[in-house]
mmCIF file of C-alpha atoms and ligand atoms in Angstrom:
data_model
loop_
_atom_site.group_PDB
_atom_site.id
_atom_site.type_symbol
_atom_site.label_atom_id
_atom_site.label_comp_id
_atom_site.label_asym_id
_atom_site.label_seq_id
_atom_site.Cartn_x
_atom_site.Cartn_y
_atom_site.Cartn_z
ATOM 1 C CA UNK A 1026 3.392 20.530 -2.077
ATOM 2 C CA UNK A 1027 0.359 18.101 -3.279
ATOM 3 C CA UNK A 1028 1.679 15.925 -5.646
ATOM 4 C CA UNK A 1029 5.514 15.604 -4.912
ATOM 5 C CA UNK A 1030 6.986 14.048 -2.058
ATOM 6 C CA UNK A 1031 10.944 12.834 -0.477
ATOM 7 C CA UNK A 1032 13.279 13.087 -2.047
ATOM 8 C CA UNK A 1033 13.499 9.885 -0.028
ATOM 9 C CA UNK A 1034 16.049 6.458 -0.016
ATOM 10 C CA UNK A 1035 15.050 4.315 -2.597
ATOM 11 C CA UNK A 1036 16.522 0.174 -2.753
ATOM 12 C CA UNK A 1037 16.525 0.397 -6.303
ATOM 13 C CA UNK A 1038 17.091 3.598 -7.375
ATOM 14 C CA UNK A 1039 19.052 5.557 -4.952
ATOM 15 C CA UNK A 1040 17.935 8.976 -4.174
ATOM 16 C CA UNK A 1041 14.595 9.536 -5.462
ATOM 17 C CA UNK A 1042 12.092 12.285 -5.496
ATOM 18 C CA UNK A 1043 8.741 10.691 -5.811
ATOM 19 C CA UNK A 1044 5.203 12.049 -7.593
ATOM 20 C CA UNK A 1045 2.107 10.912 -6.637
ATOM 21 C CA UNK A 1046 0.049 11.467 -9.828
ATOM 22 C CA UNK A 1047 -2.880 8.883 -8.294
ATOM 23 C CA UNK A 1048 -5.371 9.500 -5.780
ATOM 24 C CA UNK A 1049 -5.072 7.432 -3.050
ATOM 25 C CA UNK A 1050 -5.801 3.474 -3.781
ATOM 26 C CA UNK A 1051 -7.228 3.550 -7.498
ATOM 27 C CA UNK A 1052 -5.139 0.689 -8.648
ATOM 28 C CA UNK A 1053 -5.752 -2.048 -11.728
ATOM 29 C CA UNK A 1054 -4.819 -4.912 -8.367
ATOM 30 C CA UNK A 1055 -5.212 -4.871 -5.115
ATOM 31 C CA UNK A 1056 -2.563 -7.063 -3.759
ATOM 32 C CA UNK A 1057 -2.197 -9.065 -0.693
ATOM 33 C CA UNK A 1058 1.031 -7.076 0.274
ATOM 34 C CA UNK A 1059 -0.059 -3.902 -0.248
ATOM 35 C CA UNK A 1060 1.838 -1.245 1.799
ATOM 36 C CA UNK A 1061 -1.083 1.221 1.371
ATOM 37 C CA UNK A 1062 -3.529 -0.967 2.397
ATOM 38 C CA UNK A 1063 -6.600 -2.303 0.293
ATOM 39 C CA UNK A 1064 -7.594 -1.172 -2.675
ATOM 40 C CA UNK A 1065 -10.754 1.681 -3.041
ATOM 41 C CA UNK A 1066 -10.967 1.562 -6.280
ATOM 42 C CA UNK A 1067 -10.498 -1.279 -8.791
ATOM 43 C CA UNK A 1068 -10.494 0.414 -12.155
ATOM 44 C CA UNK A 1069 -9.007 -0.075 -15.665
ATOM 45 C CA UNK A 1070 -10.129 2.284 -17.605
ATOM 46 C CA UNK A 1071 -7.559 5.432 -17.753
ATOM 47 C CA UNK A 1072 -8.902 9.105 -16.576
ATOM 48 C CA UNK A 1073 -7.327 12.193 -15.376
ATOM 49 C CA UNK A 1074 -6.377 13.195 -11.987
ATOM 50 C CA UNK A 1075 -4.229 16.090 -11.759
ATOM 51 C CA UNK A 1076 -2.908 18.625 -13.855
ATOM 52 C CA UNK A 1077 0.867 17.688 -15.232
ATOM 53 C CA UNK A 1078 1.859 21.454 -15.243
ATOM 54 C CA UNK A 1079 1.003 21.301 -11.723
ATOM 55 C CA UNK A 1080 3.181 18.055 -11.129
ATOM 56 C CA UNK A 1081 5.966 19.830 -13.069
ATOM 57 C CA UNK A 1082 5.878 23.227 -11.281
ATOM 58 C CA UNK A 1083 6.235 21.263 -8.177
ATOM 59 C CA UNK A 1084 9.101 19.050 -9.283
ATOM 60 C CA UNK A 1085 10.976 22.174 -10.135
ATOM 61 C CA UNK A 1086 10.236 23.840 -7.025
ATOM 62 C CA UNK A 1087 12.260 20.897 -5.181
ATOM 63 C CA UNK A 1088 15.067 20.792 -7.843
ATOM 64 C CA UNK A 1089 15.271 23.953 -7.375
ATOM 65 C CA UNK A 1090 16.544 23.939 -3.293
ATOM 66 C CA UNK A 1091 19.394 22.051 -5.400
ATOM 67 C CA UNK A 1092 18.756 18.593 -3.161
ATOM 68 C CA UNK A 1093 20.014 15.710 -4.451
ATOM 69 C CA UNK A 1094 18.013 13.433 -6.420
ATOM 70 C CA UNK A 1095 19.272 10.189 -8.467
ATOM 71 C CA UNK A 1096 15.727 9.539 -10.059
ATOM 72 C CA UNK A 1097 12.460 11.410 -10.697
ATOM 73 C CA UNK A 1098 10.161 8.563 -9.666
ATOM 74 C CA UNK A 1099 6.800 8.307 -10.229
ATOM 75 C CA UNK A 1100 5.587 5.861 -7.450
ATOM 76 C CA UNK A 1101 1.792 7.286 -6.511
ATOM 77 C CA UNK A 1102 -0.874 5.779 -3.754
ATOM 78 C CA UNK A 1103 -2.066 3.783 -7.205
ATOM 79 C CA UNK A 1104 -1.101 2.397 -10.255
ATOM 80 C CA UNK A 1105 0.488 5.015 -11.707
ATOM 81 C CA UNK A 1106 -0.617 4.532 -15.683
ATOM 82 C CA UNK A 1107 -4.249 4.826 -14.785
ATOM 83 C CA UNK A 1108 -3.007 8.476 -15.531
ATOM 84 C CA UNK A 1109 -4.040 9.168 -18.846
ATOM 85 C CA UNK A 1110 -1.400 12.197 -18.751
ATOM 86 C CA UNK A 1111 1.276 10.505 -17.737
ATOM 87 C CA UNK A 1112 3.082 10.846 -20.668
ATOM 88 C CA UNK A 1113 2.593 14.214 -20.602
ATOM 89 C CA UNK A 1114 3.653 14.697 -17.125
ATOM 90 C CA UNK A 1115 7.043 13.259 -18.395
ATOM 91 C CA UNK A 1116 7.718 15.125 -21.281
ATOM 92 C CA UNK A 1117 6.965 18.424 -19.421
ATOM 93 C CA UNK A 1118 9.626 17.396 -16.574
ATOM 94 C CA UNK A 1119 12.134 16.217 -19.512
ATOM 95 C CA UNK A 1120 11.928 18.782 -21.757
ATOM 96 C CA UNK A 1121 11.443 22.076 -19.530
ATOM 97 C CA UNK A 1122 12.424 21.283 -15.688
ATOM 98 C CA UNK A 1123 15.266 18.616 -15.626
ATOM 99 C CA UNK A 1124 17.452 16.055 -17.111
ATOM 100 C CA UNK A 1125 17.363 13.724 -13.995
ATOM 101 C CA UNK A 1126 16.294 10.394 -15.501
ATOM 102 C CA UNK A 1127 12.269 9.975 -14.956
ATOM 103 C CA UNK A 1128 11.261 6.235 -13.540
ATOM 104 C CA UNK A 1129 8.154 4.287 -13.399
ATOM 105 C CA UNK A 1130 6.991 1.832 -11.271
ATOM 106 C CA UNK A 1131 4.032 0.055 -12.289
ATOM 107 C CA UNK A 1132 2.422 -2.991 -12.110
ATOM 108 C CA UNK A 1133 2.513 -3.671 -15.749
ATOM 109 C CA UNK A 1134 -1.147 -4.997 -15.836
ATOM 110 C CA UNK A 1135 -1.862 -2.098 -18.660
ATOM 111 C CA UNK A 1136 0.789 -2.660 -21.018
ATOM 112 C CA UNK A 1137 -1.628 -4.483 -23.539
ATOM 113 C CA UNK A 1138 -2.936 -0.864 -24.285
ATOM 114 C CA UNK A 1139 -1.121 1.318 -26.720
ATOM 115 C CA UNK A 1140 -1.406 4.248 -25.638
ATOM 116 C CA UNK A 1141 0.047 3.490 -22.013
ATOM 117 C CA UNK A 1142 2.916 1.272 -23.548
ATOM 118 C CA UNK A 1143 3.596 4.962 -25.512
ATOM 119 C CA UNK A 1144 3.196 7.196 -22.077
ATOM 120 C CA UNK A 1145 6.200 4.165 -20.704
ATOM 121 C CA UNK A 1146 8.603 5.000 -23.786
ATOM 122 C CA UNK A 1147 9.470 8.147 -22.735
ATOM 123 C CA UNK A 1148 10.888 7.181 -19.401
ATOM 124 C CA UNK A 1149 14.577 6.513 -18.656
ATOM 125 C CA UNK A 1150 13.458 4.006 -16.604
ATOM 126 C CA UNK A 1151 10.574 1.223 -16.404
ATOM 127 C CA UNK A 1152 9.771 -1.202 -13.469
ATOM 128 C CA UNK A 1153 7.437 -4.143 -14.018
ATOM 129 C CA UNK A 1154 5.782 -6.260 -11.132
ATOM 130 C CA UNK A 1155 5.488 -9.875 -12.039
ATOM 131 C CA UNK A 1156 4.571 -11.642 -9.227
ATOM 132 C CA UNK A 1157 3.470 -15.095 -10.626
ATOM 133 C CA UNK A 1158 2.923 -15.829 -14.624
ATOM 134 C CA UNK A 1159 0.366 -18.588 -13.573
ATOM 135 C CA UNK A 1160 -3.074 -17.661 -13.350
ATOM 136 C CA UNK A 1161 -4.294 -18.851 -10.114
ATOM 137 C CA UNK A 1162 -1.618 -17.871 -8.083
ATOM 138 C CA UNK A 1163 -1.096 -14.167 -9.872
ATOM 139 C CA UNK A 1164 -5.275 -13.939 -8.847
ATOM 140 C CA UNK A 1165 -4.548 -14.777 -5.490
ATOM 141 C CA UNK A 1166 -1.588 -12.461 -4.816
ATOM 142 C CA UNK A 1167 -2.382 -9.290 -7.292
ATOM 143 C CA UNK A 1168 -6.210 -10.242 -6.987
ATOM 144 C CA UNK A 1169 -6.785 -8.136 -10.415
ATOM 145 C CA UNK A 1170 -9.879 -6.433 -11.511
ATOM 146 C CA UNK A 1171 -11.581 -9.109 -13.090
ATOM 147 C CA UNK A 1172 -11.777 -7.844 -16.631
ATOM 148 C CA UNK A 1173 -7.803 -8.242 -16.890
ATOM 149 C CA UNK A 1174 -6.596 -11.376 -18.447
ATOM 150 C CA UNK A 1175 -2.910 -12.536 -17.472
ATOM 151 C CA UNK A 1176 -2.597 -13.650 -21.281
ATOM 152 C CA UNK A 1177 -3.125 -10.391 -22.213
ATOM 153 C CA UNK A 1178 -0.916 -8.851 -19.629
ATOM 154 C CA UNK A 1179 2.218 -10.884 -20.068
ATOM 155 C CA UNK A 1180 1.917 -10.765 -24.337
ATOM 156 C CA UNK A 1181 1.479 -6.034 -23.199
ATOM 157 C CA UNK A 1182 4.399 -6.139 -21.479
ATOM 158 C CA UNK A 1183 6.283 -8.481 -24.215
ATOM 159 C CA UNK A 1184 5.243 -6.032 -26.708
ATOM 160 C CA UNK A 1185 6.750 -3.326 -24.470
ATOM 161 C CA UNK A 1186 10.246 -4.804 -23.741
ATOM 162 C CA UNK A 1187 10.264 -4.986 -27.530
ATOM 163 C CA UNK A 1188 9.919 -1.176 -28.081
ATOM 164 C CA UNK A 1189 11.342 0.521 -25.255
ATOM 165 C CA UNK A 1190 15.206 1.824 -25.429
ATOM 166 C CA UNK A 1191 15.467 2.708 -21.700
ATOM 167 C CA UNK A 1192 15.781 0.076 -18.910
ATOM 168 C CA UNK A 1193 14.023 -2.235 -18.183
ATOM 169 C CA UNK A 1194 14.074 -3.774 -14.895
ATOM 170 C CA UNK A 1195 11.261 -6.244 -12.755
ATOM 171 C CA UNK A 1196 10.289 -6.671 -9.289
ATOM 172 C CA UNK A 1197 8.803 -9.958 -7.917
ATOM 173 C CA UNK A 1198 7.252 -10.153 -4.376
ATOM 174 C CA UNK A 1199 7.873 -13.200 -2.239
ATOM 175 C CA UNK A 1200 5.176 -14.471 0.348
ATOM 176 C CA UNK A 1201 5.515 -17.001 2.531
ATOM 177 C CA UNK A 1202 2.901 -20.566 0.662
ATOM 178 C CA UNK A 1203 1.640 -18.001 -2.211
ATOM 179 C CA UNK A 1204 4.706 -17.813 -5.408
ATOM 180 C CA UNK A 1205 7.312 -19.033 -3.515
ATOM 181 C CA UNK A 1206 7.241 -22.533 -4.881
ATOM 182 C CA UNK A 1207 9.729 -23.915 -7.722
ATOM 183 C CA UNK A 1208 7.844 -24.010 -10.607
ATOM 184 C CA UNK A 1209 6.020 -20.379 -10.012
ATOM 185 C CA UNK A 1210 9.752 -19.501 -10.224
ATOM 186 C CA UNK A 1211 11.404 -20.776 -12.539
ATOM 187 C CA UNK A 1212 8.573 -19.961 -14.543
ATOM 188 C CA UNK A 1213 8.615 -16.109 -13.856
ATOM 189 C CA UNK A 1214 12.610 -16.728 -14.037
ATOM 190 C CA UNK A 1215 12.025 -18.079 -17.834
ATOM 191 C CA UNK A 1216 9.928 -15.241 -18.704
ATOM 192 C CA UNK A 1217 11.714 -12.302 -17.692
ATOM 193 C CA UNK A 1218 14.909 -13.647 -19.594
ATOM 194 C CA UNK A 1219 12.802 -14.088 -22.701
ATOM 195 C CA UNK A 1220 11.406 -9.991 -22.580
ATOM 196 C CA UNK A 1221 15.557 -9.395 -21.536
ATOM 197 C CA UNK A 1222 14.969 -7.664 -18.305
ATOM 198 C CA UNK A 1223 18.062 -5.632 -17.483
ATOM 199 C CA UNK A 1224 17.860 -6.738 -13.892
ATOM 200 C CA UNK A 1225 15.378 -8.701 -11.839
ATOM 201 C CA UNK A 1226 14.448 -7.731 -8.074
ATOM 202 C CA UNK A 1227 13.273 -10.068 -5.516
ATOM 203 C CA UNK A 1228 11.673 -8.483 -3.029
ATOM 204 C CA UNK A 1229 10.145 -9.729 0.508
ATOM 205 C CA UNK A 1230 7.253 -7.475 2.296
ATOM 206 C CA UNK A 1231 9.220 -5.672 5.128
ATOM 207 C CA UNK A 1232 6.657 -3.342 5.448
ATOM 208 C CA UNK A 1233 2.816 -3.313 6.831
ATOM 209 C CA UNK A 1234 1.212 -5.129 4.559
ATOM 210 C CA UNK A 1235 -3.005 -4.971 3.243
ATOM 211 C CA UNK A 1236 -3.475 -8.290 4.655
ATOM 212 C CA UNK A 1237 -2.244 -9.442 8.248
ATOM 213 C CA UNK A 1238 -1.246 -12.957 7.555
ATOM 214 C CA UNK A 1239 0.882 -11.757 4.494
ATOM 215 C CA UNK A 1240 4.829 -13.147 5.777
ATOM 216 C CA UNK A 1241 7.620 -13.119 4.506
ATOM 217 C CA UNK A 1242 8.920 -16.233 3.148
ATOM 218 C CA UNK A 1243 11.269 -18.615 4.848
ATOM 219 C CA UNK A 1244 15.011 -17.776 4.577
ATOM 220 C CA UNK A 1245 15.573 -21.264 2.595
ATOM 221 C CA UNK A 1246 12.775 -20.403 0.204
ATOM 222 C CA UNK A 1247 14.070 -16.743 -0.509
ATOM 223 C CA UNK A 1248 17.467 -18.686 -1.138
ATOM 224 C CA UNK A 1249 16.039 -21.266 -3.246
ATOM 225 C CA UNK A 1250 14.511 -18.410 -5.446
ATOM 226 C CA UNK A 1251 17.671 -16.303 -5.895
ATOM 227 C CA UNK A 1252 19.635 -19.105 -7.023
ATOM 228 C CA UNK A 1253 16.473 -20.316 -9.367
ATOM 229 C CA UNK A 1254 16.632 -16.930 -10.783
ATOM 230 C CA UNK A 1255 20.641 -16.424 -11.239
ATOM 231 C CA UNK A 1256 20.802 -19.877 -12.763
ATOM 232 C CA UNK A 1257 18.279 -18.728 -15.200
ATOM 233 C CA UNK A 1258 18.927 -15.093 -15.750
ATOM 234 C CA UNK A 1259 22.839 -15.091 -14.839
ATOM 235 C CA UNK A 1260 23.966 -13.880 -11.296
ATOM 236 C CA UNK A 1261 24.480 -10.107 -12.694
ATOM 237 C CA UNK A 1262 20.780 -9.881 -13.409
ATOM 238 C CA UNK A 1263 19.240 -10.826 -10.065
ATOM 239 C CA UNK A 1264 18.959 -9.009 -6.587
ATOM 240 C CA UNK A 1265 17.666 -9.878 -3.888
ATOM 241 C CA UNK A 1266 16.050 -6.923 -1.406
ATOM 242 C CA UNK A 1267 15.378 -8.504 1.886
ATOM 243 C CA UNK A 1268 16.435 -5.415 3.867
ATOM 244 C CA UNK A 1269 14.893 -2.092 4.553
ATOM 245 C CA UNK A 1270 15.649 0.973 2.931
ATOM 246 C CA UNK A 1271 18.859 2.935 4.064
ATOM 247 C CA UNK A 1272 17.361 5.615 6.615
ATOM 248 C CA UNK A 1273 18.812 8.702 4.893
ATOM 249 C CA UNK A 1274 16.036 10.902 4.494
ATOM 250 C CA UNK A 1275 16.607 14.519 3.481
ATOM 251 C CA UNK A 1276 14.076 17.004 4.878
ATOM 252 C CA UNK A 1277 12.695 19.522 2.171
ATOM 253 C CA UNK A 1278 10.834 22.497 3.095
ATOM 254 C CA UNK A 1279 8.306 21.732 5.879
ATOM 255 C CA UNK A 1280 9.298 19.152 8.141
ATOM 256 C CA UNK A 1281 6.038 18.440 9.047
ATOM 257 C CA UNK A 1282 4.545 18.153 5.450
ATOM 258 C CA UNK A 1283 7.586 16.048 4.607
ATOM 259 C CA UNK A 1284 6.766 13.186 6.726
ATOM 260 C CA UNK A 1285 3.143 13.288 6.343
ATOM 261 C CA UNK A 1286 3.277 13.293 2.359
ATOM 262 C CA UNK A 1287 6.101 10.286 2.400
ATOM 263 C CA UNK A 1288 3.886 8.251 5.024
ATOM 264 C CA UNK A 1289 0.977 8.642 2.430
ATOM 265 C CA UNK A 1290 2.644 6.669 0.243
ATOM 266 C CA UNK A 1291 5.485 4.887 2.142
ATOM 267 C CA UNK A 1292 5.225 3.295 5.646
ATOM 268 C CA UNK A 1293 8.165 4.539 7.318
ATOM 269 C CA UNK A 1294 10.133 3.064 10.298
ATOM 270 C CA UNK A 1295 9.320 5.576 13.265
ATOM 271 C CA UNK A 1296 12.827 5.596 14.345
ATOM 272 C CA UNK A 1297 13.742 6.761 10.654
ATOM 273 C CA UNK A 1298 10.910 9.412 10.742
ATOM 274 C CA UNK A 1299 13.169 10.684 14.503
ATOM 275 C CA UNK A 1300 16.419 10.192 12.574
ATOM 276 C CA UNK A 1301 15.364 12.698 9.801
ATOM 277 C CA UNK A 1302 13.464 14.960 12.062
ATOM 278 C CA UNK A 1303 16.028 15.147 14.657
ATOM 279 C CA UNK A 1304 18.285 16.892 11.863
ATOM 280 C CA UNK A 1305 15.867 19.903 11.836
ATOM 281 C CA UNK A 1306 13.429 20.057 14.551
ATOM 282 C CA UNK A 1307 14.319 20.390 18.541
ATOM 283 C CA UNK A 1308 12.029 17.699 19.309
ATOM 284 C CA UNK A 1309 10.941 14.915 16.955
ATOM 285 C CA UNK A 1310 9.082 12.721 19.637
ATOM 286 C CA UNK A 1311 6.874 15.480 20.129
ATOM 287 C CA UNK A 1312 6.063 16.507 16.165
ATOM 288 C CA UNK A 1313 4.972 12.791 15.536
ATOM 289 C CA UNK A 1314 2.983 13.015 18.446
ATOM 290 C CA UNK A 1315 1.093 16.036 17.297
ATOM 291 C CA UNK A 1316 0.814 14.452 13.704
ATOM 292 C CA UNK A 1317 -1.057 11.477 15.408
ATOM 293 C CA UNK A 1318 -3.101 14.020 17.156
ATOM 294 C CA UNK A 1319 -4.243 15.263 14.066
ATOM 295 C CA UNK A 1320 -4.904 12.460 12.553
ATOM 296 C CA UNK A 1321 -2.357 13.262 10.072
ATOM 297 C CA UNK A 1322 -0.450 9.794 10.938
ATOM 298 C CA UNK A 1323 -1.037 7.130 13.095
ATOM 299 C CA UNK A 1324 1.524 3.691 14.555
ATOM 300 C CA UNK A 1325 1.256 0.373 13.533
ATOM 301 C CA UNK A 1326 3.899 -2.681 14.310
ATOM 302 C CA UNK A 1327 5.059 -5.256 11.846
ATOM 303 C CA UNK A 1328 7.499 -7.999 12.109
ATOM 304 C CA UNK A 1329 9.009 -6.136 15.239
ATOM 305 C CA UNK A 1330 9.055 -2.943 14.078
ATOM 306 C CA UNK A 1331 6.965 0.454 14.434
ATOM 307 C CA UNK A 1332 6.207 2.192 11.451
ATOM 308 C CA UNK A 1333 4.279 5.821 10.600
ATOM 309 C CA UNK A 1334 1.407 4.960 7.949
ATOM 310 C CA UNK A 1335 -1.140 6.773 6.614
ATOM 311 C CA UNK A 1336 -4.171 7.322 8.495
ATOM 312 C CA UNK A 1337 -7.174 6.229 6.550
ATOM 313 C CA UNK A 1338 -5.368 1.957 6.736
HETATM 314 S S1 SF4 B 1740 1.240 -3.074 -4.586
HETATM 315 FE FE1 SF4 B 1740 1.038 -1.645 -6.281
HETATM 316 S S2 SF4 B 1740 -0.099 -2.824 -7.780
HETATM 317 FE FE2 SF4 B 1740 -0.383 -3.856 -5.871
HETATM 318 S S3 SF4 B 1740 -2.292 -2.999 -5.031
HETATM 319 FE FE3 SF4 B 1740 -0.581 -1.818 -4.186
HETATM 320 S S4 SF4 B 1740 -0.420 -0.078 -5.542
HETATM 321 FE FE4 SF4 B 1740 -1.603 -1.626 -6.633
#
């Protein structure tokens, strides 16, 4: 299994069984709270990377060991629309492996182009980051490659929210003295309303992020923005995520290639990785061990906690 990983917990979208259609770190930003580190390779221009009968034929291979899956999620090492078969990696799944709903995360920065804002329409589901609609702070948290103009990013993703029939939801990050003050959010607040986002996410980093110094923000300030963004959006549309993922992993096929393909793309909390391992192998401890070995994983600590990550960070 290259291209597919999990099916693993997901905050937002319960059970989901993730594709990594991007090589590792080609992204349109590299932001400061990166979970998979800094980005390689700034690019905007859309190529191919893998095959989307390949992606498919692995999808179904999972669906197949009849796991349960919420969401077909494609959440890659990159920004997943630099794939300039993305659409067709989602039609294939649709129309001849499953009708689990397909979602998207992306960072939206792409949604000026036609042709990507077409690939988007034929997911179920659609998740937009907007960290900051004011220029100098969305530079200094998303720190995009410098031929993107916020303008031009904000009027792509109006322009989508227009078309598309599925939902629609957002994600904001919150860092401690970058977006967290009142006007950055009531401002981000105003324009998700106006493109009608189904439901708006706040999210706080809670897991290693690309630059040390990257926190969290205060617990008043986290406060201060959910009740900025229920007064403007209405208390139904806003959630705030401020905790980790539940810790229900479900082991497909290789134990060992489970963990190593989610940690490529998802820190994970090393007592989670034990949790999930201790359901299928005699002795977990010893299997992370020998995946650090390897150089297949290695340990980090953030905010108190140890985490698996990818190697290569
Ligand atoms: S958080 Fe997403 S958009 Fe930002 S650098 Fe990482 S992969 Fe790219």
């Amino acid at each position: 299994m290259r291209l597919v990983f999990g099916p693993v917990p997901s905050r937002r979208l319960g059970t989901s069984l993730g594709i990594n259609n991007i090589p590792y770190k080609f992204c349109t930003y590299s932001c400061i709270y990166c979970q998979l580190g800094l980005t390689r390779n700034k690019i905007i221009n859309r190529r191919a990377f893998y095959d989307p009968e390949e992606i498919a034929k692995e999808v179904a291979s999972v669906i197949s060991s009849n796991v349960k899956v919420d969401y077909i999620s494609f959440v890659p090492d990159g920004e997943p629309t630099l794939d300039i078969n993305l659409g067709k990696a989602i039609t294939t799944i649709k129309r001849r492996i499953t009708k689990i709903p397909v979602a998207i995360l992306t960072n939206a920065s792409l949604l000026w182009r036609e042709d990507v804002r077409l690939d988007l329409s034929y997911a179920d589901l659609v998740s937009i980051k907007v960290d900051s609609v004011i220029d100098s702070i969305w530079r200094k948290i998303n720190r995009p490659h410098v031929d993107l103009k916020l303008d031009e990013v904000l009027s792509g993703i109006k322009a989508f929210a227009m078309e598309f029939k599925g939902t629609l939801i957002s994600e904001t990050m919150l860092v401690r003295k970058v977006n967290v003050r009142k006007e950055n959010l009531e401002e981000i607040a105003s324009y998700l309303k106006e493109i009608g986002v189904k439901k708006a996410f706040l999210l706080i980093p809670t897991r290693p992020p690309a630059e040390k110094w990257v926190l969290p923000p205060h617990y008043e300030d986290m406060y201060k923005a959910y009740v900025i963004f229920k007064d403007i959006l209405g208390e139904e549309r806003v959630e705030l995520l401020s905790k980790p993922e539940r810790p229900d992993f479900q082991i497909v096929g290789s134990p060992e290639e489970y963990i190593v393909k989610t940690v490529e793309v998802h820190p994970m909390r090393y007592e989670h990785a034990i949790q999930a391992l201790s359901r299928r192998v005699r002795n977990p401890e010893q299997l992370i061990m020998k995946l650090i070995e390897e150089g297949k994983v290695k340990l980090i600590r953030y905010a108190g906690t140890t985490f698996l990550i990818r190697p290569e960070r």
